[in-house]
Amino acid sequence: VMMTLQGPAVYLAMPGLIPHVPDTNTISLKQMLEVFFESGGRLLVCIPFMEERNLKATDLIKQAVATSESALTEEFLSAKAILT
């Protein structure tokens, strides 16, 4: 499974931010992401949206991969299913 962050959502890939996101689930967003990564999930963060917010790849959590728009498009086109 691959998750992409675009627009202001790129901030979610910054260390220390997830615990501050309110949730209504019985499991926290932090716990969900831990399971996502442990299960082999990939987190791609769109570089143009990062640049728009003055973020660098070094500003992201270690599991996040800064990715170009063209690489994201290739991922989308090769996907068997997409949920937005």
Coordinates of N, CA, C and O in Angstrom, one line a residue:
V1 N 0.8 -1.2 0.0 CA 0.0 0.0 0.0 C 0.9 1.2 0.0 O 1.9 1.3 0.7
M2 N 0.5 2.2 -0.8 CA 1.2 3.5 -0.9 C 0.3 4.6 -0.5 O -0.9 4.6 -0.9
M3 N 0.8 5.5 0.3 CA 0.0 6.7 0.7 C 0.8 7.9 0.2 O 2.0 7.9 0.4
T4 N 0.1 8.9 -0.4 CA 0.8 10.1 -0.8 C 0.3 11.3 0.0 O -0.9 11.3 0.3
L5 N 1.1 12.2 0.2 CA 0.7 13.5 0.9 C 1.0 14.6 -0.1 O 2.1 14.7 -0.6
Q6 N -0.1 15.4 -0.3 CA 0.1 16.6 -1.1 C -0.6 17.8 -0.4 O -1.3 17.6 0.5
G7 N -0.4 18.9 -1.0 CA -0.9 20.1 -0.4 C -0.5 20.3 1.1 O 0.6 19.9 1.4
P8 N -1.3 20.9 1.9 CA -0.9 21.1 3.3 C -0.7 19.8 4.1 O -0.1 19.8 5.1
A9 N -1.2 18.7 3.5 CA -1.0 17.4 4.2 C 0.5 17.0 4.3 O 0.8 16.1 5.1
V10 N 1.4 17.6 3.5 CA 2.8 17.3 3.6 C 3.3 17.5 5.1 O 4.3 16.9 5.5
Y11 N 2.7 18.4 5.8 CA 3.2 18.7 7.2 C 3.0 17.4 8.1 O 3.7 17.3 9.0
L12 N 2.1 16.5 7.7 CA 1.9 15.3 8.5 C 3.1 14.4 8.5 O 3.3 13.6 9.3
A13 N 4.0 14.6 7.5 CA 5.2 13.8 7.5 C 6.4 14.4 8.3 O 7.5 13.9 8.3
M14 N 6.1 15.5 9.0 CA 7.2 16.1 9.9 C 7.2 15.3 11.2 O 6.1 15.0 11.8
P15 N 8.4 15.1 11.8 CA 8.5 14.5 13.1 C 7.8 15.2 14.2 O 7.8 16.5 14.2
G16 N 7.1 14.5 15.0 CA 6.4 15.1 16.2 C 5.1 15.7 15.9 O 4.4 16.1 16.8
L17 N 4.6 15.8 14.6 CA 3.3 16.4 14.4 C 2.1 15.5 14.6 O 1.1 15.9 15.1
I18 N 2.3 14.2 14.2 CA 1.1 13.2 14.3 C 0.5 13.2 15.7 O -0.7 13.1 15.7
P19 N 1.3 13.1 16.7 CA 0.6 13.0 18.1 C -0.3 14.2 18.4 O -1.2 14.1 19.2
H20 N -0.2 15.3 17.7 CA -1.0 16.5 17.9 C -2.3 16.5 17.1 O -3.1 17.4 17.2
V21 N -2.4 15.5 16.2 CA -3.6 15.5 15.3 C -4.7 14.8 16.1 O -4.6 13.7 16.5
P22 N -5.9 15.5 16.3 CA -7.0 14.9 17.1 C -7.6 13.8 16.3 O -7.7 13.9 15.0
D23 N -8.0 12.8 16.9 CA -8.7 11.7 16.3 C -9.9 11.2 17.1 O -10.0 11.5 18.3
T24 N -10.8 10.5 16.4 CA -12.0 10.0 17.1 C -12.0 8.5 17.1 O -13.0 7.9 17.5
N25 N -10.9 7.9 16.7 CA -10.9 6.4 16.6 C -10.4 5.8 18.0 O -9.8 6.5 18.8
T26 N -10.6 4.5 18.1 CA -10.1 3.9 19.3 C -8.6 3.7 19.3 O -7.9 3.5 20.3
I27 N -8.0 3.8 18.1 CA -6.6 3.7 17.9 C -6.1 5.0 17.3 O -6.8 5.6 16.5
S28 N -5.0 5.5 17.8 CA -4.5 6.8 17.4 C -3.9 6.8 16.0 O -3.6 5.8 15.5
L29 N -3.9 8.0 15.4 CA -3.3 8.1 14.1 C -1.8 7.6 14.2 O -1.3 7.0 13.2
K30 N -1.1 7.9 15.2 CA 0.3 7.5 15.4 C 0.3 6.0 15.4 O 1.2 5.4 14.7
Q31 N -0.6 5.3 16.1 CA -0.6 3.8 16.1 C -0.9 3.3 14.7 O -0.3 2.3 14.3
M32 N -1.9 3.9 14.0 CA -2.2 3.4 12.7 C -1.0 3.5 11.8 O -0.8 2.6 11.0
L33 N -0.3 4.6 11.9 CA 0.9 4.8 11.0 C 2.0 3.8 11.3 O 2.6 3.3 10.4
E34 N 2.1 3.5 12.6 CA 3.1 2.5 13.0 C 2.8 1.1 12.4 O 3.6 0.4 11.8
V35 N 1.5 0.7 12.4 CA 1.1 -0.5 11.8 C 1.2 -0.5 10.3 O 1.7 -1.4 9.6
F36 N 0.9 0.7 9.7 CA 1.0 0.9 8.2 C 2.5 0.6 7.8 O 2.8 -0.1 6.9
F37 N 3.4 1.2 8.5 CA 4.9 1.1 8.2 C 5.4 -0.3 8.5 O 6.1 -0.9 7.7
E38 N 4.9 -0.9 9.6 CA 5.3 -2.3 9.9 C 4.8 -3.3 8.9 O 5.4 -4.3 8.7
S39 N 3.7 -3.0 8.2 CA 3.1 -3.9 7.2 C 3.7 -3.6 5.8 O 3.2 -4.2 4.9
G40 N 4.7 -2.7 5.7 CA 5.3 -2.5 4.5 C 4.7 -1.3 3.7 O 5.0 -1.1 2.5
G41 N 3.9 -0.5 4.3 CA 3.3 0.6 3.6 C 4.4 1.7 3.3 O 5.4 1.8 4.0
R42 N 4.2 2.4 2.2 CA 5.1 3.4 1.7 C 4.4 4.7 1.8 O 3.3 4.9 1.4
L43 N 5.1 5.7 2.3 CA 4.6 7.1 2.4 C 5.4 8.0 1.5 O 6.6 8.2 1.7
L44 N 4.8 8.5 0.4 CA 5.4 9.4 -0.5 C 4.9 10.8 -0.3 O 3.7 11.0 -0.1
V45 N 5.8 11.8 -0.4 CA 5.5 13.2 -0.1 C 5.9 14.0 -1.3 O 7.0 13.9 -1.8
C46 N 4.9 14.7 -1.9 CA 5.1 15.4 -3.1 C 6.1 16.6 -2.9 O 5.8 17.5 -2.2
I47 N 7.2 16.6 -3.7 CA 8.2 17.6 -3.6 C 7.7 19.0 -3.9 O 8.0 20.0 -3.1
P48 N 6.9 19.3 -4.9 CA 6.5 20.7 -5.2 C 5.7 21.2 -4.0 O 5.8 22.4 -3.7
F49 N 4.8 20.4 -3.4 CA 4.1 20.9 -2.2 C 5.0 21.2 -1.0 O 4.8 22.0 -0.2
M50 N 6.1 20.3 -0.9 CA 7.0 20.6 0.2 C 7.8 21.9 -0.1 O 7.9 22.7 0.8
E51 N 8.2 22.1 -1.3 CA 8.9 23.3 -1.6 C 8.1 24.6 -1.4 O 8.6 25.6 -1.0
E52 N 6.8 24.4 -1.7 CA 5.9 25.6 -1.5 C 5.8 26.0 -0.1 O 5.5 27.1 0.3
R53 N 6.1 25.0 0.8 CA 6.1 25.3 2.3 C 7.5 25.3 2.9 O 7.6 25.2 4.1
N54 N 8.5 25.4 2.1 CA 9.9 25.5 2.5 C 10.3 24.3 3.3 O 11.1 24.4 4.3
L55 N 9.8 23.1 2.9 CA 10.3 21.9 3.6 C 11.3 21.2 2.7 O 11.2 21.2 1.5
K56 N 12.2 20.5 3.4 CA 13.2 19.7 2.7 C 13.0 18.2 3.1 O 12.4 17.9 4.1
A57 N 13.6 17.3 2.3 CA 13.5 15.9 2.6 C 14.0 15.6 4.0 O 13.5 14.7 4.7
T58 N 15.0 16.4 4.5 CA 15.5 16.2 5.8 C 14.6 16.6 6.9 O 14.8 16.3 8.1
D59 N 13.5 17.3 6.6 CA 12.5 17.7 7.5 C 11.5 16.7 7.8 O 10.6 16.8 8.7
L60 N 11.5 15.6 7.0 CA 10.5 14.5 7.1 C 10.9 13.4 8.0 O 12.0 13.2 8.3
I61 N 9.9 12.6 8.5 CA 10.1 11.4 9.2 C 10.9 10.5 8.3 O 10.9 10.5 7.1
K62 N 11.7 9.6 9.0 CA 12.6 8.7 8.2 C 11.9 7.8 7.2 O 12.4 7.4 6.2
Q63 N 10.6 7.4 7.5 CA 9.8 6.5 6.6 C 9.3 7.3 5.3 O 8.9 6.6 4.4
A64 N 9.3 8.6 5.4 CA 8.7 9.3 4.2 C 9.7 9.5 3.1 O 10.9 9.7 3.4
V65 N 9.2 9.4 1.9 CA 10.1 9.6 0.7 C 9.6 10.8 -0.1 O 8.5 10.8 -0.6
A66 N 10.5 11.8 -0.2 CA 10.1 13.0 -1.0 C 10.1 12.5 -2.5 O 11.1 11.8 -2.9
T67 N 9.0 12.8 -3.2 CA 8.8 12.2 -4.5 C 8.4 13.3 -5.5 O 7.5 14.1 -5.2
S68 N 8.9 13.2 -6.7 CA 8.5 14.2 -7.8 C 7.1 13.9 -8.3 O 6.6 12.8 -8.1
E69 N 6.5 14.9 -8.9 CA 5.2 14.8 -9.5 C 5.2 13.7 -10.5 O 4.2 12.9 -10.6
S70 N 6.2 13.6 -11.3 CA 6.2 12.6 -12.4 C 6.3 11.2 -11.8 O 5.6 10.3 -12.3
A71 N 7.1 11.0 -10.8 CA 7.1 9.7 -10.1 C 5.8 9.3 -9.5 O 5.4 8.2 -9.6
L72 N 5.1 10.3 -8.9 CA 3.8 10.1 -8.3 C 2.8 9.7 -9.4 O 2.0 8.7 -9.3
T73 N 2.9 10.4 -10.6 CA 2.0 10.1 -11.7 C 2.2 8.6 -12.2 O 1.3 7.9 -12.4
E74 N 3.5 8.2 -12.3 CA 3.8 6.9 -12.7 C 3.2 5.8 -11.7 O 2.7 4.8 -12.1
E75 N 3.3 6.2 -10.4 CA 2.8 5.3 -9.4 C 1.3 5.2 -9.5 O 0.7 4.1 -9.5
F76 N 0.6 6.3 -9.8 CA -0.9 6.3 -9.9 C -1.3 5.5 -11.1 O -2.2 4.7 -11.1
L77 N -0.6 5.7 -12.2 CA -0.9 5.0 -13.5 C -0.7 3.5 -13.4 O -1.4 2.7 -14.1
S78 N 0.2 3.1 -12.6 CA 0.5 1.6 -12.5 C -0.3 0.9 -11.4 O -0.2 -0.3 -11.2
A79 N -1.0 1.7 -10.6 CA -1.8 1.1 -9.4 C -2.9 0.3 -9.9 O -3.6 0.6 -10.9
K80 N -3.2 -0.8 -9.2 CA -4.4 -1.6 -9.5 C -5.7 -0.9 -9.0 O -6.7 -1.2 -9.5
A81 N -5.5 -0.1 -7.9 CA -6.7 0.6 -7.3 C -6.2 1.8 -6.7 O -5.1 1.9 -6.2
I82 N -7.0 2.9 -6.7 CA -6.7 4.1 -6.0 C -7.9 4.6 -5.2 O -9.0 4.5 -5.6
L83 N -7.6 5.0 -4.0 CA -8.6 5.6 -3.1 C -8.2 7.0 -2.8 O -7.0 7.2 -2.3
T84 N -9.0 8.0 -3.0 CA -8.7 9.4 -2.7 C -9.7 9.9 -1.7 O -10.8 9.4 -1.5

